[in-house]
Structures are given as C-alpha cells and as structure tokens.
Coordinates of C-alpha atoms in Angstrom, one line a residue:
M1 CA 110.3 35.3 79.6
V2 CA 113.5 35.5 81.7
D3 CA 115.6 34.4 78.9
A4 CA 114.1 37.2 76.7
Q5 CA 114.8 39.8 79.4
N6 CA 118.4 38.5 79.8
A7 CA 118.9 38.7 76.1
L8 CA 117.4 42.3 76.1
Q9 CA 119.8 43.4 78.9
E10 CA 122.7 41.8 77.1
A11 CA 121.7 43.6 73.9
R12 CA 121.5 46.8 75.7
K13 CA 124.9 46.3 77.2
H14 CA 126.3 45.6 73.7
L15 CA 124.6 48.8 72.4
D16 CA 125.9 50.9 75.3
D17 CA 129.4 49.4 74.7
L18 CA 129.2 50.3 71.0
Q19 CA 128.0 53.8 71.7
N20 CA 130.8 54.3 74.2
R21 CA 133.4 53.1 71.6
A22 CA 131.8 55.3 69.0
H23 CA 132.0 58.3 71.3
A24 CA 135.6 57.5 72.2
I25 CA 136.5 57.3 68.5
Q26 CA 134.7 60.7 67.9
V27 CA 136.6 62.3 70.7
E28 CA 139.9 60.8 69.6
T29 CA 139.2 61.9 66.0
L30 CA 138.4 65.4 67.2
K31 CA 141.6 65.5 69.2
I32 CA 143.6 64.3 66.2
S33 CA 141.9 66.9 64.0
Q34 CA 142.5 69.7 66.5
A35 CA 146.2 68.5 66.9
L36 CA 146.6 68.7 63.1
D37 CA 145.1 72.3 63.1
R38 CA 147.5 73.3 65.8
F39 CA 150.4 71.7 64.0
R40 CA 149.6 73.6 60.8
D41 CA 149.3 76.8 62.7
G42 CA 152.7 76.2 64.3
L43 CA 154.2 75.3 60.9
K44 CA 153.2 78.5 59.3
L45 CA 154.7 80.5 62.2
Y46 CA 157.9 78.4 62.1
N47 CA 158.4 79.1 58.5
K48 CA 158.2 82.8 59.0
G49 CA 161.2 82.5 61.1
G50 CA 160.9 85.6 63.3
N51 CA 161.7 85.3 67.0
D52 CA 158.1 86.2 68.1
D53 CA 156.8 83.8 65.4
L54 CA 159.0 81.0 66.8
K55 CA 157.7 81.5 70.2
Q56 CA 154.1 81.4 69.1
A57 CA 155.0 78.3 67.1
V58 CA 156.3 76.6 70.3
E59 CA 152.9 77.3 71.9
A60 CA 151.1 75.8 68.8
F61 CA 153.2 72.7 68.7
Q62 CA 152.8 72.3 72.4
K63 CA 148.9 72.4 72.0
A64 CA 149.2 69.9 69.2
L65 CA 151.1 67.5 71.4
A66 CA 148.6 68.0 74.2
E67 CA 145.9 67.0 71.9
D68 CA 147.8 64.0 70.5
P69 CA 150.8 63.0 72.7
E70 CA 151.9 60.6 70.0
Y71 CA 152.1 63.3 67.3
E72 CA 155.7 62.8 66.2
E73 CA 155.8 65.7 63.7
A74 CA 154.7 68.1 66.3
A75 CA 157.4 66.8 68.8
L76 CA 160.1 67.2 66.0
Y77 CA 159.1 70.8 65.1
L78 CA 158.8 71.7 68.7
G79 CA 162.4 70.5 69.1
R80 CA 163.5 72.5 66.0
S81 CA 161.7 75.7 67.3
Y82 CA 163.5 75.4 70.6
Q83 CA 166.8 74.7 68.7
V84 CA 166.4 77.9 66.8
L85 CA 165.6 79.8 69.9
F86 CA 168.8 78.5 71.5
E87 CA 167.0 76.5 74.2
A88 CA 169.3 73.4 73.8
E89 CA 167.8 71.3 76.7
Q90 CA 164.2 71.6 75.4
A91 CA 165.3 71.1 71.8
L92 CA 167.1 67.9 72.8
K93 CA 164.0 66.7 74.9
Y94 CA 161.6 67.0 71.9
H95 CA 164.0 65.7 69.3
E96 CA 164.5 62.6 71.3
L97 CA 160.7 62.3 71.8
A98 CA 160.2 62.4 68.1
V99 CA 162.7 59.6 67.6
K100 CA 161.1 57.6 70.6
L101 CA 157.7 58.0 68.9
Q102 CA 158.9 56.9 65.5
P103 CA 162.3 55.2 65.8
A104 CA 162.6 54.4 62.1
W105 CA 161.9 58.0 60.9
S106 CA 165.0 59.1 59.0
E107 CA 164.1 62.8 59.1
A108 CA 163.9 62.9 62.9
L109 CA 167.1 60.9 63.2
I110 CA 168.8 63.2 60.9
S111 CA 167.5 66.3 62.7
L112 CA 168.6 65.0 66.1
G113 CA 172.1 64.1 64.8
S114 CA 172.4 67.5 63.3
M115 CA 171.4 69.2 66.5
L116 CA 173.9 67.1 68.4
L117 CA 176.6 68.2 66.0
D118 CA 175.7 71.8 66.7
M119 CA 176.0 71.1 70.4
G120 CA 179.5 69.5 69.9
N121 CA 178.4 66.0 70.8
T122 CA 179.8 64.2 67.7
T123 CA 179.8 60.8 69.4
D124 CA 176.0 60.6 69.9
A125 CA 175.4 62.4 66.6
I126 CA 177.2 59.6 64.8
V127 CA 175.1 57.0 66.5
Y128 CA 171.8 58.6 65.4
L129 CA 173.0 59.4 61.9
R130 CA 174.1 55.8 61.5
K131 CA 170.7 54.7 62.4
A132 CA 169.4 57.1 59.8
V133 CA 171.5 55.6 57.2
S134 CA 170.6 52.0 58.2
V135 CA 166.8 52.8 57.8
D136 CA 167.2 54.9 54.7
P137 CA 170.4 54.1 52.9
G138 CA 169.4 56.1 49.9
N139 CA 169.1 59.4 51.9
S140 CA 171.7 61.7 50.6
L141 CA 171.2 64.1 53.5
A142 CA 171.9 61.4 56.1
R143 CA 175.2 60.6 54.3
S144 CA 176.3 64.2 54.1
H145 CA 175.5 64.6 57.7
M146 CA 177.7 61.6 58.4
A147 CA 180.5 63.1 56.4
Q148 CA 180.2 66.4 58.5
A149 CA 180.4 64.3 61.7
Y150 CA 183.5 62.4 60.6
R151 CA 185.0 65.7 59.4
L152 CA 184.6 67.2 62.8
T153 CA 186.3 64.2 64.5
G154 CA 189.2 64.3 62.1
A155 CA 188.2 61.1 60.3
F156 CA 188.7 62.6 56.9
D157 CA 188.9 59.5 54.9
K158 CA 185.5 58.5 56.1
A159 CA 184.2 62.0 55.6
I160 CA 185.4 61.9 52.0
E161 CA 183.7 58.4 51.5
E162 CA 180.4 59.5 53.0
S163 CA 180.5 62.8 51.0
R164 CA 180.9 61.0 47.6
E165 CA 178.2 58.5 48.5
A166 CA 175.9 61.5 49.3
L167 CA 176.8 62.9 45.9
R168 CA 176.3 59.6 44.1
L169 CA 172.8 59.7 45.5
D170 CA 172.2 63.5 44.9
P171 CA 174.9 65.3 42.8
S172 CA 173.3 68.6 43.8
N173 CA 173.9 68.1 47.5
A174 CA 175.7 71.3 48.3
Q175 CA 176.5 70.2 51.9
A176 CA 178.2 67.1 50.7
L177 CA 180.3 69.1 48.2
L178 CA 181.5 71.4 51.0
W179 CA 182.3 68.6 53.4
L180 CA 184.2 66.8 50.5
G181 CA 186.2 69.9 49.6
D182 CA 187.0 70.6 53.3
S183 CA 188.0 67.0 53.9
L184 CA 190.2 66.8 50.8
R185 CA 191.8 70.1 51.7
A186 CA 192.5 68.8 55.1
T187 CA 194.3 65.9 53.6
K188 CA 196.3 68.1 51.2
Q189 CA 194.6 66.8 48.1
W190 CA 194.5 70.3 46.6
Q191 CA 193.4 69.5 43.1
D192 CA 190.5 67.3 44.1
A193 CA 189.5 69.8 46.8
R194 CA 189.5 72.6 44.3
D195 CA 187.3 70.6 42.0
A196 CA 184.8 70.0 44.8
Y197 CA 184.8 73.7 45.8
R198 CA 184.2 74.7 42.2
Q199 CA 181.1 72.4 41.9
Y200 CA 180.0 73.8 45.4
V201 CA 180.0 77.4 44.3
Q202 CA 178.3 76.5 41.1
V203 CA 175.5 74.6 43.0
T204 CA 175.0 77.4 45.4
D205 CA 174.9 80.0 42.7
F206 CA 171.2 81.2 43.1
D207 CA 171.6 83.1 39.7
A208 CA 172.2 79.8 38.0
S209 CA 169.8 78.9 35.2
V210 CA 169.0 75.4 36.6
P211 CA 166.2 75.9 39.1
E212 CA 166.9 72.7 41.1
K213 CA 170.3 74.2 42.2
I214 CA 168.3 76.2 44.6
G215 CA 167.7 73.1 46.7
F216 CA 170.3 74.2 49.1
Y217 CA 170.5 72.5 52.5
F218 CA 172.0 75.3 54.5
L219 CA 169.2 77.7 54.0
G220 CA 167.1 77.6 57.2
N221 CA 169.8 76.0 59.3
P222 CA 170.0 78.5 62.2
F223 CA 173.4 77.4 63.4
T224 CA 175.3 78.0 60.2
R225 CA 176.7 81.3 61.6
A226 CA 179.1 80.0 64.2
F227 CA 179.4 81.9 67.4
S228 CA 176.3 84.0 66.6
K229 CA 173.5 84.2 69.1
K230 CA 171.1 85.5 66.7
R231 CA 169.2 83.3 64.2
A232 CA 170.7 83.6 60.8
T233 CA 168.6 85.0 58.1
Q234 CA 168.5 82.9 54.8
E235 CA 170.5 85.8 53.1
Q236 CA 173.1 85.6 55.9
V237 CA 173.3 81.8 55.7
Y238 CA 173.7 82.1 51.9
R239 CA 176.4 84.7 52.2
D240 CA 178.3 82.7 54.8
Q241 CA 178.3 79.5 52.7
R242 CA 179.4 81.3 49.7
N243 CA 182.2 82.9 51.6
I244 CA 183.4 79.6 52.9
G245 CA 183.3 78.0 49.4
F246 CA 185.3 80.8 47.7
F247 CA 187.8 80.9 50.6
G248 CA 188.4 77.1 50.2
L249 CA 188.8 77.5 46.4
C250 CA 191.3 80.4 47.1
D251 CA 193.3 78.3 49.4
C252 CA 193.5 75.3 47.0
E253 CA 194.4 77.6 44.0
Q254 CA 197.2 79.3 46.1
R255 CA 198.7 75.9 47.1
L256 CA 198.6 74.9 43.5
G257 CA 200.4 78.0 42.4
N258 CA 197.5 79.6 40.6
L259 CA 197.9 83.0 42.3
A260 CA 195.7 85.1 40.0
R261 CA 192.8 82.6 40.3
A262 CA 193.5 82.4 44.1
Q263 CA 193.3 86.1 44.6
Q264 CA 190.2 86.3 42.5
S265 CA 188.4 83.7 44.7
C266 CA 189.6 85.4 47.9
L267 CA 188.2 88.6 46.6
R268 CA 184.8 86.8 45.9
A269 CA 184.9 85.4 49.5
L270 CA 185.4 89.0 50.8
G271 CA 182.5 90.1 48.7
Y272 CA 180.2 87.9 50.8
D273 CA 181.9 88.7 54.1
P274 CA 184.1 91.8 54.1
E275 CA 185.2 91.0 57.7
D276 CA 186.8 87.7 56.8
A277 CA 190.3 87.8 58.3
F278 CA 191.2 84.5 56.8
S279 CA 190.8 85.7 53.3
Y280 CA 192.8 88.8 54.1
F281 CA 195.6 86.5 55.4
K282 CA 195.5 84.4 52.3
I283 CA 195.7 87.5 50.1
G284 CA 198.7 88.5 52.0
R285 CA 200.2 85.1 51.4
I286 CA 199.4 85.3 47.7
N287 CA 201.2 88.6 47.3
L288 CA 204.3 87.1 49.2
D289 CA 204.3 84.3 46.7
R290 CA 204.1 86.9 43.8
F291 CA 207.0 88.8 45.3
N292 CA 209.1 85.5 45.4
Q293 CA 208.3 85.0 41.8
T294 CA 208.7 88.5 40.4
A295 CA 210.5 90.5 43.2
R296 CA 208.2 93.4 42.5
K297 CA 208.1 95.7 45.6
E298 CA 204.4 96.6 45.0
T299 CA 203.5 93.0 45.8
L300 CA 205.1 93.5 49.3
V301 CA 203.1 96.6 49.8
D302 CA 199.8 94.7 48.9
A303 CA 200.8 91.9 51.2
Q304 CA 201.4 94.3 54.1
A305 CA 198.1 96.0 53.5
A306 CA 196.4 92.6 53.5
F307 CA 198.1 91.5 56.8
Q308 CA 197.3 94.8 58.4
K309 CA 193.7 94.4 57.5
M310 CA 193.6 90.9 58.8
L311 CA 195.1 92.1 62.3
A312 CA 192.6 95.0 62.4
I313 CA 189.7 92.5 62.1
N314 CA 191.2 89.8 64.4
P315 CA 194.5 90.4 66.1
D316 CA 194.4 87.0 67.7
L317 CA 194.1 85.1 64.5
E318 CA 196.5 81.9 64.7
E319 CA 198.0 82.7 61.3
S320 CA 199.1 86.1 62.5

C-alpha cells in the first residue's frame, strides 16, 4: 500500500513537472510570437524611413527585444534605426549586441563594420569586416566594404584587390565599382579608373533596361550624404552617387586628354548636383587645357566663369 502511494506521489510529481514545462514552453512560445509581431511592426516603420516612423520603429524593436532578449534581428535593426537617427552610442551598442548574439552572422558583421566606417573608426571596422569575409567569403558586399575601408586608410592596392574580388562575385556591385574607380584614380591609373567609372554609371542607371541593375547598395544608406545631419532620401542618395561617378569619369577623361568627353561628364555631374564646386573647378581646368591647345580666348572666358562659380559655392576649396 505504501509503495503504491509513493508511486502515485512520484507520478503526480512527474505530471506537475511536465505541466510546468509545458506551461513554460507555452509562455516562451508566446513571447517569441509577440517578439516576432513587434519586430514585423518595427520593420514596416523602418522601411518607411520618416523620422517619426524611425522613432516608432525603435520602440517596436525595443519591445521585441524585451520579449526575446536573444532576438538578434531585433537588435540589429534597433542599431540601424538609431544609426539613421544619428544616435551613434545607441547604434553601436545594439550593433555589437547583434554580433554578440550571432557571432557568425555576416550581415550583422558587415552592418557593424559599415557603421564604424561612418564613425571614422576604420581600424575596428576592418576587424569586423575581416570576420564577415572569413565566415562568408562569397559575400560580395563584405568584400566591397573591405575595399572602402582600405581606400579610406590609403591602402589603395588592397582596396583595388578587394573591389575586384567583390566584382568577381557580383559584377553588378555598384559600391565595388565606385571604390575601384576611386582607388585606381588615386594611384593615377587613369584609363582603368575611367573604365570602372563607366561601368559604375551604367550599373546605377535606373533607366537601364536590365532590371537587376536596380540592385544598388547605396539606396537606403543614411550616411551617404557626407556632412548632412538629415537622413538622405533615396532620391538624394541616388543623385549624390551619380554625381560622384560622373565627376570621377570627368577627372579621368581630362587627365587622358579627352577634353570634350571630360566636360560632358562634368556637366552630367552638375546635373545631379548643381552646387558641386569640384565639377566647376574641373570644367575650369578643362577650358584652360583647351586654351593651351587652341589659344582661343573664349575658352579663357569659360574657364574664368567656371572658377568664379566654384568660388561662389565654396571659397575655401583647396583647388582654389
């Protein structure tokens, strides 16, 4: 009789334990489901991109993390939201949390590396980007970010190498084409740089007939507009990057002596940014070159007009 009672008590304990475990699983499942709902809400707001939307997205991602403290995607997008809102300390905190929660997640490593580049911390950026390359060597974006980091440190040969590897992995990687062009231009490889810029402006041509050319990294990157304290719209980012590409092409063509093509490219650059003092400076130089070739006085007049426009926009420009 005693044995039967003991067995019954033991069975009841097992049953209580199973019920407690089942309840705990239900609670955890509910939390995960609620965290997912909050994350989805936040993602919708994040993708809208407005300042108020981003602030609401922060709240949603915070709620998702509160429900599931190990939700790495919520941590990453919380960091990205803070980044776009120019709250660097919080952005860094949650980017680092995402990487801590998922150390081999290449997307988080690339995002953290990119943010560190935006903050001017190229040393730590390279560390995280190298990790991204090591865990995901076939990731073209990781390679192009490495190229950007090397370019910013003046390691142009390494930047060229990483850009070319990124393009081998994804020939339509616009970012890699731009860093390749910039790095080749910095090392005075004018013809190769020109070819890279030509490809770049083709890939970033949204009127192109090939739909996949619209897969353009810079759209959505809030820090593309240097020195701006406002989040760049997709249209602004697009215009900025087209301007940069055509200016690079203009510079290369001028260095190669193709003055008509050079001026045409600088005019295209100005079409995307009418306040681009560098393009006006380059047009002035192009017209000085034309005067040296032809001795036509009107080219000096055109050069003077371009330099005056440059100085009106930015009187402190180094080239002045």
